[in-house]
Amino acid sequence: DDFSNTEQTVLISAKEKIIEVHSNKENISEISIFDVSGKLLYHESTIDATAFKIPGLYSGNQVLIVKTTLENGTITSTKTIF
C-alpha cells in the first residue's frame, strides 16, 4: 500500500534565495520548480545525490512547487515560499 509509509522522505528548505532539497532514503534523480501558474522556472535531471542546492533562482516572493523524482521512481510535490 503506497499510503502505509507516512515518513517524509524529501525535505525542502528555502532561505537566503537558496532552495535546498534533501532526501532521507534515495538519491534524487530530477528536480523541477514551478510557480503557482504552472510555469517551469527550473529543471535539473542529472543530480544523482541525496542533497541538492539551487542558488540564484530569480523569483519574487511567491509560493513555488518543487517536484522531486527519486531514483526509485517516487515523485513528490512540495509547496514552499521563496
mmCIF file with all atom_site columns, C-alpha atoms in Angstrom:
data_model
loop_
_atom_site.group_PDB
_atom_site.id
_atom_site.type_symbol
_atom_site.label_atom_id
_atom_site.label_alt_id
_atom_site.label_comp_id
_atom_site.label_asym_id
_atom_site.label_entity_id
_atom_site.label_seq_id
_atom_site.pdbx_PDB_ins_code
_atom_site.Cartn_x
_atom_site.Cartn_y
_atom_site.Cartn_z
_atom_site.occupancy
_atom_site.B_iso_or_equiv
_atom_site.pdbx_formal_charge
_atom_site.auth_seq_id
_atom_site.auth_comp_id
_atom_site.auth_asym_id
_atom_site.auth_atom_id
_atom_site.pdbx_PDB_model_num
ATOM 1  C CA . ASP A 1 1  ? 0.000  0.000  0.000   1.00 0.00 ? 1  ASP A CA 1
ATOM 2  C CA . ASP A 1 2  ? 1.502  3.358  -1.051  1.00 0.00 ? 2  ASP A CA 1
ATOM 3  C CA . PHE A 1 3  ? -0.094 5.170  1.878   1.00 0.00 ? 3  PHE A CA 1
ATOM 4  C CA . SER A 1 4  ? 1.311  2.942  4.629   1.00 0.00 ? 4  SER A CA 1
ATOM 5  C CA . ASN A 1 5  ? 4.693  4.702  4.645   1.00 0.00 ? 5  ASN A CA 1
ATOM 6  C CA . THR A 1 6  ? 3.905  8.148  6.007   1.00 0.00 ? 6  THR A CA 1
ATOM 7  C CA . GLU A 1 7  ? 7.501  9.061  6.851   1.00 0.00 ? 7  GLU A CA 1
ATOM 8  C CA . GLN A 1 8  ? 8.537  12.133 4.887   1.00 0.00 ? 8  GLN A CA 1
ATOM 9  C CA . THR A 1 9  ? 11.459 11.278 2.622   1.00 0.00 ? 9  THR A CA 1
ATOM 10 C CA . VAL A 1 10 ? 12.009 14.613 0.832   1.00 0.00 ? 10 VAL A CA 1
ATOM 11 C CA . LEU A 1 11 ? 12.612 17.865 2.716   1.00 0.00 ? 11 LEU A CA 1
ATOM 12 C CA . ILE A 1 12 ? 12.619 21.308 1.084   1.00 0.00 ? 12 ILE A CA 1
ATOM 13 C CA . SER A 1 13 ? 14.062 24.459 2.649   1.00 0.00 ? 13 SER A CA 1
ATOM 14 C CA . ALA A 1 14 ? 14.239 27.935 1.165   1.00 0.00 ? 14 ALA A CA 1
ATOM 15 C CA . LYS A 1 15 ? 16.209 30.739 2.770   1.00 0.00 ? 15 LYS A CA 1
ATOM 16 C CA . GLU A 1 16 ? 18.539 33.487 1.622   1.00 0.00 ? 16 GLU A CA 1
ATOM 17 C CA . LYS A 1 17 ? 17.428 32.888 -2.005  1.00 0.00 ? 17 LYS A CA 1
ATOM 18 C CA . ILE A 1 18 ? 18.720 29.288 -1.989  1.00 0.00 ? 18 ILE A CA 1
ATOM 19 C CA . ILE A 1 19 ? 16.417 26.280 -2.258  1.00 0.00 ? 19 ILE A CA 1
ATOM 20 C CA . GLU A 1 20 ? 17.778 23.085 -0.702  1.00 0.00 ? 20 GLU A CA 1
ATOM 21 C CA . VAL A 1 21 ? 16.309 19.661 -1.391  1.00 0.00 ? 21 VAL A CA 1
ATOM 22 C CA . HIS A 1 22 ? 17.230 16.697 0.834   1.00 0.00 ? 22 HIS A CA 1
ATOM 23 C CA . SER A 1 23 ? 16.199 13.068 0.500   1.00 0.00 ? 23 SER A CA 1
ATOM 24 C CA . ASN A 1 24 ? 16.453 10.767 3.525   1.00 0.00 ? 24 ASN A CA 1
ATOM 25 C CA . LYS A 1 25 ? 16.457 7.440  1.715   1.00 0.00 ? 25 LYS A CA 1
ATOM 26 C CA . GLU A 1 26 ? 17.033 7.552  -2.042  1.00 0.00 ? 26 GLU A CA 1
ATOM 27 C CA . ASN A 1 27 ? 19.169 9.608  -4.401  1.00 0.00 ? 27 ASN A CA 1
ATOM 28 C CA . ILE A 1 28 ? 17.366 12.442 -6.168  1.00 0.00 ? 28 ILE A CA 1
ATOM 29 C CA . SER A 1 29 ? 17.288 11.959 -9.927  1.00 0.00 ? 29 SER A CA 1
ATOM 30 C CA . GLU A 1 30 ? 15.322 15.011 -11.070 1.00 0.00 ? 30 GLU A CA 1
ATOM 31 C CA . ILE A 1 31 ? 14.012 18.338 -9.733  1.00 0.00 ? 31 ILE A CA 1
ATOM 32 C CA . SER A 1 32 ? 11.558 20.741 -11.366 1.00 0.00 ? 32 SER A CA 1
ATOM 33 C CA . ILE A 1 33 ? 10.372 24.033 -9.858  1.00 0.00 ? 33 ILE A CA 1
ATOM 34 C CA . PHE A 1 34 ? 7.124  25.683 -10.935 1.00 0.00 ? 34 PHE A CA 1
ATOM 35 C CA . ASP A 1 35 ? 5.322  28.866 -9.934  1.00 0.00 ? 35 ASP A CA 1
ATOM 36 C CA . VAL A 1 36 ? 1.654  28.644 -8.928  1.00 0.00 ? 36 VAL A CA 1
ATOM 37 C CA . SER A 1 37 ? 0.517  29.265 -12.504 1.00 0.00 ? 37 SER A CA 1
ATOM 38 C CA . GLY A 1 38 ? 2.405  26.139 -13.629 1.00 0.00 ? 38 GLY A CA 1
ATOM 39 C CA . LYS A 1 39 ? 5.266  27.925 -15.382 1.00 0.00 ? 39 LYS A CA 1
ATOM 40 C CA . LEU A 1 40 ? 8.513  25.924 -15.240 1.00 0.00 ? 40 LEU A CA 1
ATOM 41 C CA . LEU A 1 41 ? 11.196 28.057 -13.555 1.00 0.00 ? 41 LEU A CA 1
ATOM 42 C CA . TYR A 1 42 ? 13.965 25.477 -13.095 1.00 0.00 ? 42 TYR A CA 1
ATOM 43 C CA . HIS A 1 43 ? 14.723 21.906 -14.156 1.00 0.00 ? 43 HIS A CA 1
ATOM 44 C CA . GLU A 1 44 ? 17.678 19.618 -13.457 1.00 0.00 ? 44 GLU A CA 1
ATOM 45 C CA . SER A 1 45 ? 17.742 15.960 -14.441 1.00 0.00 ? 45 SER A CA 1
ATOM 46 C CA . THR A 1 46 ? 21.319 14.851 -13.700 1.00 0.00 ? 46 THR A CA 1
ATOM 47 C CA . ILE A 1 47 ? 21.550 15.041 -9.912  1.00 0.00 ? 47 ILE A CA 1
ATOM 48 C CA . ASP A 1 48 ? 22.261 11.527 -8.519  1.00 0.00 ? 48 ASP A CA 1
ATOM 49 C CA . ALA A 1 49 ? 22.734 12.740 -4.905  1.00 0.00 ? 49 ALA A CA 1
ATOM 50 C CA . THR A 1 50 ? 20.727 12.874 -1.667  1.00 0.00 ? 50 THR A CA 1
ATOM 51 C CA . ALA A 1 51 ? 21.065 16.665 -1.346  1.00 0.00 ? 51 ALA A CA 1
ATOM 52 C CA . PHE A 1 52 ? 20.957 19.467 -3.911  1.00 0.00 ? 52 PHE A CA 1
ATOM 53 C CA . LYS A 1 53 ? 21.148 23.277 -3.679  1.00 0.00 ? 53 LYS A CA 1
ATOM 54 C CA . ILE A 1 54 ? 19.581 25.671 -6.162  1.00 0.00 ? 54 ILE A CA 1
ATOM 55 C CA . PRO A 1 55 ? 21.133 29.135 -5.777  1.00 0.00 ? 55 PRO A CA 1
ATOM 56 C CA . GLY A 1 56 ? 20.258 32.226 -7.757  1.00 0.00 ? 56 GLY A CA 1
ATOM 57 C CA . LEU A 1 57 ? 16.729 31.305 -8.756  1.00 0.00 ? 57 LEU A CA 1
ATOM 58 C CA . TYR A 1 58 ? 15.165 34.580 -9.877  1.00 0.00 ? 58 TYR A CA 1
ATOM 59 C CA . SER A 1 59 ? 11.688 34.753 -8.439  1.00 0.00 ? 59 SER A CA 1
ATOM 60 C CA . GLY A 1 60 ? 9.775  37.289 -6.382  1.00 0.00 ? 60 GLY A CA 1
ATOM 61 C CA . ASN A 1 61 ? 8.254  36.401 -3.027  1.00 0.00 ? 61 ASN A CA 1
ATOM 62 C CA . GLN A 1 62 ? 5.753  33.725 -4.005  1.00 0.00 ? 62 GLN A CA 1
ATOM 63 C CA . VAL A 1 63 ? 4.712  30.146 -3.483  1.00 0.00 ? 63 VAL A CA 1
ATOM 64 C CA . LEU A 1 64 ? 6.701  27.667 -5.571  1.00 0.00 ? 64 LEU A CA 1
ATOM 65 C CA . ILE A 1 65 ? 6.029  24.000 -6.218  1.00 0.00 ? 65 ILE A CA 1
ATOM 66 C CA . VAL A 1 66 ? 9.099  21.757 -6.073  1.00 0.00 ? 66 VAL A CA 1
ATOM 67 C CA . LYS A 1 67 ? 8.593  18.439 -7.899  1.00 0.00 ? 67 LYS A CA 1
ATOM 68 C CA . THR A 1 68 ? 11.214 15.880 -6.912  1.00 0.00 ? 68 THR A CA 1
ATOM 69 C CA . THR A 1 69 ? 11.747 12.493 -8.562  1.00 0.00 ? 69 THR A CA 1
ATOM 70 C CA . LEU A 1 70 ? 13.805 9.905  -6.676  1.00 0.00 ? 70 LEU A CA 1
ATOM 71 C CA . GLU A 1 71 ? 15.807 7.093  -8.267  1.00 0.00 ? 71 GLU A CA 1
ATOM 72 C CA . ASN A 1 72 ? 13.201 4.528  -7.184  1.00 0.00 ? 72 ASN A CA 1
ATOM 73 C CA . GLY A 1 73 ? 10.550 6.416  -9.200  1.00 0.00 ? 73 GLY A CA 1
ATOM 74 C CA . THR A 1 74 ? 8.832  8.116  -6.251  1.00 0.00 ? 74 THR A CA 1
ATOM 75 C CA . ILE A 1 75 ? 7.579  11.591 -7.172  1.00 0.00 ? 75 ILE A CA 1
ATOM 76 C CA . THR A 1 76 ? 6.785  14.226 -4.544  1.00 0.00 ? 76 THR A CA 1
ATOM 77 C CA . SER A 1 77 ? 5.445  17.739 -4.996  1.00 0.00 ? 77 SER A CA 1
ATOM 78 C CA . THR A 1 78 ? 6.047  20.214 -2.187  1.00 0.00 ? 78 THR A CA 1
ATOM 79 C CA . LYS A 1 79 ? 4.927  23.822 -1.832  1.00 0.00 ? 79 LYS A CA 1
ATOM 80 C CA . THR A 1 80 ? 7.412  26.318 -0.421  1.00 0.00 ? 80 THR A CA 1
ATOM 81 C CA . ILE A 1 81 ? 7.510  30.094 -0.018  1.00 0.00 ? 81 ILE A CA 1
ATOM 82 C CA . PHE A 1 82 ? 10.503 31.651 -1.735  1.00 0.00 ? 82 PHE A CA 1
#
